[in-house]
Amino acid sequence: MAIQIFGTNKNFDCKKAQMWFKERRIPFQFVDLKEKDMSRGEFDSVVQAIAKTAGNRQDAILQMIDNTSKDYASIAYLDDSDIEDKLFENQTLLKQPIVRNGKTAATVGLEPKTWETWK
């Protein structure tokens, strides 16, 4: 398992996710989105993994948006085709944590029941 947690150090859900993996002695890499954004390849693999459960790519993108973010208004009224690019450009709009297991599985938010199934 190659676990990556994307988020910020001040986000409580990110701290809970890190604690969940630490308690189970599962190694992970934490990527602070305030210091380093996801690359386009990382972003695309997360979207594809979430789309497997969401149904399609557009639903996955909508699931990844933090509608409580102070910057949410900047994408709230955009056309669906523009939202993905804007979300990639401004990754502070992502719901946190984003937890990725390799290139095949990813979750948005706290999903310990899903993480338990990852082997």
mmCIF file of C-alpha atoms in Angstrom:
data_model
loop_
_atom_site.group_PDB
_atom_site.id
_atom_site.type_symbol
_atom_site.label_atom_id
_atom_site.label_comp_id
_atom_site.label_asym_id
_atom_site.label_seq_id
_atom_site.Cartn_x
_atom_site.Cartn_y
_atom_site.Cartn_z
ATOM 1 C CA MET A 1 0.000 0.000 0.000
ATOM 2 C CA ALA A 2 1.283 3.439 -0.952
ATOM 3 C CA ILE A 3 -0.900 5.872 0.985
ATOM 4 C CA GLN A 4 -0.819 9.611 0.344
ATOM 5 C CA ILE A 5 -2.873 12.096 2.337
ATOM 6 C CA PHE A 6 -3.445 15.476 0.698
ATOM 7 C CA GLY A 7 -4.639 18.325 2.882
ATOM 8 C CA THR A 8 -3.454 21.018 5.255
ATOM 9 C CA ASN A 9 -1.960 20.780 8.725
ATOM 10 C CA LYS A 10 -4.695 22.980 10.198
ATOM 11 C CA ASN A 11 -7.561 20.791 8.957
ATOM 12 C CA PHE A 12 -8.942 18.596 11.753
ATOM 13 C CA ASP A 13 -10.131 15.873 9.376
ATOM 14 C CA CYS A 14 -6.605 15.640 7.959
ATOM 15 C CA LYS A 15 -5.257 15.221 11.485
ATOM 16 C CA LYS A 16 -7.840 12.488 12.153
ATOM 17 C CA ALA A 17 -6.869 10.686 8.947
ATOM 18 C CA GLN A 18 -3.189 10.814 9.864
ATOM 19 C CA MET A 19 -3.974 9.488 13.331
ATOM 20 C CA TRP A 20 -6.098 6.672 11.865
ATOM 21 C CA PHE A 21 -3.184 5.430 9.733
ATOM 22 C CA LYS A 22 -0.626 5.943 12.538
ATOM 23 C CA GLU A 23 -2.715 3.903 14.987
ATOM 24 C CA ARG A 24 -2.732 1.005 12.519
ATOM 25 C CA ARG A 25 0.980 1.415 11.759
ATOM 26 C CA ILE A 26 0.258 1.990 8.086
ATOM 27 C CA PRO A 27 2.942 4.188 6.532
ATOM 28 C CA PHE A 28 1.734 7.227 4.612
ATOM 29 C CA GLN A 29 3.018 10.373 2.994
ATOM 30 C CA PHE A 30 1.353 13.634 3.971
ATOM 31 C CA VAL A 31 1.296 16.369 1.317
ATOM 32 C CA ASP A 32 0.450 19.827 2.643
ATOM 33 C CA LEU A 33 -1.517 21.585 -0.089
ATOM 34 C CA LYS A 34 -0.437 24.984 1.266
ATOM 35 C CA GLU A 35 3.172 24.082 0.471
ATOM 36 C CA LYS A 36 2.826 21.906 -2.622
ATOM 37 C CA ASP A 37 -0.131 21.384 -4.950
ATOM 38 C CA MET A 38 -1.012 18.063 -6.522
ATOM 39 C CA SER A 39 0.542 17.570 -9.920
ATOM 40 C CA ARG A 40 -1.798 17.223 -12.883
ATOM 41 C CA GLY A 41 -1.115 13.457 -12.944
ATOM 42 C CA GLU A 42 -1.917 13.074 -9.234
ATOM 43 C CA PHE A 43 -5.060 15.155 -9.602
ATOM 44 C CA ASP A 44 -6.249 13.129 -12.605
ATOM 45 C CA SER A 45 -5.604 9.783 -10.901
ATOM 46 C CA VAL A 46 -7.572 10.932 -7.827
ATOM 47 C CA VAL A 47 -10.470 12.066 -10.021
ATOM 48 C CA GLN A 48 -10.458 8.758 -11.927
ATOM 49 C CA ALA A 49 -10.406 6.728 -8.705
ATOM 50 C CA ILE A 50 -13.279 8.722 -7.199
ATOM 51 C CA ALA A 51 -15.210 8.499 -10.474
ATOM 52 C CA LYS A 52 -15.316 4.703 -10.065
ATOM 53 C CA THR A 53 -17.632 5.101 -7.082
ATOM 54 C CA ALA A 54 -19.244 8.418 -8.044
ATOM 55 C CA GLY A 55 -20.387 7.208 -11.443
ATOM 56 C CA ASN A 56 -18.588 9.607 -13.777
ATOM 57 C CA ARG A 57 -15.838 12.197 -13.860
ATOM 58 C CA GLN A 58 -18.135 15.209 -13.442
ATOM 59 C CA ASP A 59 -19.787 13.734 -10.338
ATOM 60 C CA ALA A 60 -16.335 12.975 -8.926
ATOM 61 C CA ILE A 61 -15.280 16.617 -9.413
ATOM 62 C CA LEU A 62 -18.432 17.864 -7.689
ATOM 63 C CA GLN A 63 -17.806 15.456 -4.806
ATOM 64 C CA MET A 64 -14.290 16.881 -4.356
ATOM 65 C CA ILE A 65 -15.422 20.507 -3.915
ATOM 66 C CA ASP A 66 -15.528 21.957 -0.418
ATOM 67 C CA ASN A 67 -18.651 24.095 -0.597
ATOM 68 C CA THR A 68 -17.883 25.563 2.844
ATOM 69 C CA SER A 69 -14.618 27.075 1.604
ATOM 70 C CA LYS A 70 -14.320 30.860 1.659
ATOM 71 C CA ASP A 71 -13.316 30.700 -2.032
ATOM 72 C CA TYR A 72 -16.309 28.569 -3.048
ATOM 73 C CA ALA A 73 -18.029 31.553 -4.683
ATOM 74 C CA SER A 74 -15.248 31.641 -7.296
ATOM 75 C CA ILE A 75 -16.499 28.360 -8.806
ATOM 76 C CA ALA A 76 -20.115 28.170 -7.650
ATOM 77 C CA TYR A 77 -21.521 29.605 -10.865
ATOM 78 C CA LEU A 78 -19.021 28.288 -13.379
ATOM 79 C CA ASP A 79 -20.002 26.025 -16.237
ATOM 80 C CA ASP A 80 -19.359 22.347 -15.437
ATOM 81 C CA SER A 81 -16.630 22.180 -18.082
ATOM 82 C CA ASP A 82 -14.679 24.970 -16.349
ATOM 83 C CA ILE A 83 -14.965 23.707 -12.768
ATOM 84 C CA GLU A 84 -12.311 20.993 -13.074
ATOM 85 C CA ASP A 85 -9.632 23.397 -14.336
ATOM 86 C CA LYS A 86 -10.495 25.990 -11.687
ATOM 87 C CA LEU A 87 -10.375 23.319 -8.971
ATOM 88 C CA PHE A 88 -6.946 22.182 -10.163
ATOM 89 C CA GLU A 89 -5.699 25.784 -10.219
ATOM 90 C CA ASN A 90 -7.058 26.566 -6.730
ATOM 91 C CA GLN A 91 -6.611 23.390 -4.680
ATOM 92 C CA THR A 92 -7.686 25.109 -1.473
ATOM 93 C CA LEU A 93 -11.214 24.445 -2.786
ATOM 94 C CA LEU A 94 -10.737 20.681 -2.388
ATOM 95 C CA LYS A 95 -12.583 18.861 0.367
ATOM 96 C CA GLN A 96 -10.009 17.465 2.790
ATOM 97 C CA PRO A 97 -8.462 15.024 3.337
ATOM 98 C CA ILE A 98 -7.961 13.379 -0.004
ATOM 99 C CA VAL A 99 -6.476 9.961 0.663
ATOM 100 C CA ARG A 100 -4.971 8.045 -2.228
ATOM 101 C CA ASN A 101 -3.936 4.400 -2.272
ATOM 102 C CA GLY A 102 -1.653 4.037 -5.253
ATOM 103 C CA LYS A 103 -3.275 5.075 -8.520
ATOM 104 C CA THR A 104 -6.349 2.891 -8.233
ATOM 105 C CA ALA A 105 -8.205 4.037 -5.102
ATOM 106 C CA ALA A 106 -8.940 7.384 -3.474
ATOM 107 C CA THR A 107 -11.371 8.936 -1.031
ATOM 108 C CA VAL A 108 -12.501 12.460 -0.232
ATOM 109 C CA GLY A 109 -13.140 13.326 3.398
ATOM 110 C CA LEU A 110 -12.956 10.924 6.332
ATOM 111 C CA GLU A 111 -13.663 7.419 5.033
ATOM 112 C CA PRO A 112 -12.203 4.934 7.549
ATOM 113 C CA LYS A 113 -14.619 2.184 6.453
ATOM 114 C CA THR A 114 -13.234 2.420 2.948
ATOM 115 C CA TRP A 115 -9.626 2.595 4.172
ATOM 116 C CA GLU A 116 -10.137 -0.640 6.104
ATOM 117 C CA THR A 117 -10.841 -2.463 2.820
ATOM 118 C CA TRP A 118 -7.537 -1.370 1.280
ATOM 119 C CA LYS A 119 -4.970 -4.155 1.347
#
